[in-house]
Amino acid sequence: MSIQMVDLRGQYLRIKDEIDTAISQVLDSTYFIRGPVLSRFETALATYTKSEYAIGVANGTDALQIAYMALGIGPGDEIITPSFTFIATAEAAALLGATPIFADIDPVTFCLDPDSVEACITPRTRAIVPVHLFGQSADMDQILALGAKYNIPVIEDNAQAIGATYNGVPTGSMGTLATCSFFPSKNLGAYGDAGAVLTSDPELEARVRMITNHGGRHKYYNETIGLNSRLDALQAAILEVKLRHLESFTKLRRAAAARYDARLRNVDGIICPYEASWGRHVYHQYVIRVARRDALAESLKTSGIPYGIYYPVPLHQQPVFQEQTKGVILPETEKACAEVLALPMHTELTPAQQDRIVDTVIAHVNHAVHA
Ligand SMILES: *Cc1c(COP(=O)(O)O)cnc(C)c1O
């Protein structure tokens, strides 16, 4: 079998019977929107993430937009996010007329640098949005302390880190709100688009539910401008099955990461991912740093080894945000964009496949040193 960046089919085959049964139960019930399966999944997700409430939505980008809307964020407001993230974190705020302000990252964890966040705070800041990038929690104590000091809510973008922990608590349980994505390749992946908003505040839960359902608590009575953003029952049924397996899937990812670490840790010129002492890394991606990254990428391509570059262009240098970010320089973010390379990482990765990947990486590095 050729090596894949993610192997959704292999994982499906492990749990095929359970998934197929769950899907046919939904088809039999014809309860396609909302209904008992969604409620069950929401309860299970809230329990797993140690949040009071989980609200299923259509995808992780909507989850961010809905979280921003629930806090009343709009024109003239600013949110602080990392520039080293997927576009959605900032895009959802910009869609509402708010301005994303980009902070730099800690080069060791790739997550928000609290000092950089503090320098971005203004009287217009309405939310701080740490992203638990690649499966590892940001340094939440420091970020929550800033939120408390300036009275600014913290929203955790937990799209990449479900199952990760920080000082013993799950990511997604620490902020005023948190968002999840269940895009198929995420650690908890649906078979289509899906997402969720987490909170432990009953008033915010009610607002979030209302926004996801056309801004109304009761059918045909609309209190606010909302969306049609629901997690459909088929995806909820699939996610309910997969959530039961998430701990064992996380163990498989961590075992694969340990195998990479063991062989790459002492290779000159390669920096392996760092697992901070504050919690469990769930390795949504296994991201190494190399000075001449593009040359390594070229060698991998030649050898038929897949890889990913997350992210090649930081958000503050994207054409879409160019106007508002003139003169912004984020040295650690820019350096990371030039040096990161993600190796294949998924639950089906075998030691033999990893040996092939690592052999190719090491051969390239040795060749580059002696060339
Ligand atoms: C995947 C992702 C999202 C968006 O989720 P979708 O379900 O694809 O809309 C948001 N933020 C981060 C950090 C992500 O990785």
Short mmCIF file of N, CA and C in Angstrom, two decimals, residues 48-49 132 135-138 158 160-166 168-174 187 246-247 250 279-283:
data_model
loop_
_atom_site.label_atom_id
_atom_site.label_comp_id
_atom_site.label_asym_id
_atom_site.label_seq_id
_atom_site.Cartn_x
_atom_site.Cartn_y
_atom_site.Cartn_z
N TYR A 48 -17.27 14.37 27.10
CA TYR A 48 -15.87 14.09 26.74
C TYR A 48 -15.00 15.34 26.91
N THR A 49 -15.56 16.51 26.57
CA THR A 49 -14.76 17.74 26.63
C THR A 49 -14.93 18.46 27.97
N HIS A 132 -5.36 25.75 19.21
CA HIS A 132 -4.55 24.63 19.72
C HIS A 132 -3.98 23.89 18.52
N GLY A 135 -2.69 19.91 17.37
CA GLY A 135 -3.09 18.94 18.38
C GLY A 135 -2.54 19.21 19.76
N GLN A 136 -1.96 20.40 19.94
CA GLN A 136 -1.41 20.73 21.26
C GLN A 136 -2.03 22.01 21.80
N SER A 137 -2.35 22.00 23.09
CA SER A 137 -2.95 23.17 23.71
C SER A 137 -1.98 24.36 23.70
N ALA A 138 -2.55 25.54 23.49
CA ALA A 138 -1.80 26.77 23.72
C ALA A 138 -1.56 26.92 25.22
N ASN A 158 -10.58 24.88 18.80
CA ASN A 158 -10.15 23.52 19.16
C ASN A 158 -10.28 22.55 17.98
N GLN A 160 -8.27 21.39 15.89
CA GLN A 160 -7.21 20.40 15.66
C GLN A 160 -6.85 19.61 16.91
N ALA A 161 -7.53 19.84 18.01
CA ALA A 161 -6.98 19.31 19.26
C ALA A 161 -7.97 18.58 20.16
N ILE A 162 -9.07 18.07 19.60
CA ILE A 162 -9.99 17.36 20.49
C ILE A 162 -9.27 16.17 21.13
N GLY A 163 -9.36 16.08 22.43
CA GLY A 163 -8.66 15.02 23.15
C GLY A 163 -7.38 15.50 23.82
N ALA A 164 -6.90 16.68 23.43
CA ALA A 164 -5.70 17.22 24.08
C ALA A 164 -6.06 17.74 25.46
N THR A 165 -5.05 17.86 26.33
CA THR A 165 -5.30 18.37 27.68
C THR A 165 -4.33 19.49 28.02
N TYR A 166 -4.74 20.26 29.02
CA TYR A 166 -3.88 21.32 29.56
C TYR A 166 -4.06 21.28 31.07
N GLY A 168 -4.40 18.92 32.99
CA GLY A 168 -5.39 17.92 33.38
C GLY A 168 -6.80 18.14 32.87
N VAL A 169 -7.07 19.27 32.22
CA VAL A 169 -8.42 19.46 31.69
C VAL A 169 -8.39 19.45 30.16
N PRO A 170 -9.51 19.06 29.54
CA PRO A 170 -9.51 18.98 28.08
C PRO A 170 -9.47 20.36 27.43
N THR A 171 -8.80 20.48 26.29
CA THR A 171 -8.92 21.69 25.50
C THR A 171 -10.39 21.82 25.11
N GLY A 172 -10.85 23.05 25.03
CA GLY A 172 -12.27 23.28 24.73
C GLY A 172 -13.09 23.53 25.98
N SER A 173 -12.51 23.27 27.15
CA SER A 173 -13.28 23.46 28.39
C SER A 173 -12.84 24.71 29.15
N MET A 174 -11.86 25.43 28.61
CA MET A 174 -11.27 26.52 29.40
C MET A 174 -11.77 27.90 29.01
N ASN A 187 -9.03 14.94 13.91
CA ASN A 187 -8.86 13.76 14.78
C ASN A 187 -10.18 13.04 15.04
N LEU A 246 -12.37 7.48 20.01
CA LEU A 246 -11.38 8.56 19.91
C LEU A 246 -10.16 8.32 20.80
N GLU A 247 -10.40 7.83 22.02
CA GLU A 247 -9.24 7.59 22.91
C GLU A 247 -8.28 6.58 22.28
N THR A 250 -6.47 8.22 19.45
CA THR A 250 -5.45 9.15 19.95
C THR A 250 -4.20 8.37 20.35
N GLY A 279 0.51 19.24 29.09
CA GLY A 279 -0.61 18.37 28.74
C GLY A 279 -0.33 17.40 27.61
N ARG A 280 -1.40 16.75 27.16
CA ARG A 280 -1.30 15.72 26.15
C ARG A 280 -1.45 16.31 24.74
N HIS A 281 -0.47 16.01 23.92
CA HIS A 281 -0.48 16.39 22.51
C HIS A 281 -1.21 15.26 21.77
N VAL A 282 -2.16 15.60 20.88
CA VAL A 282 -2.89 14.54 20.18
C VAL A 282 -2.47 14.41 18.70
N TYR A 283 -1.40 15.12 18.34
CA TYR A 283 -0.79 14.96 17.01
C TYR A 283 -1.81 14.92 15.87
#
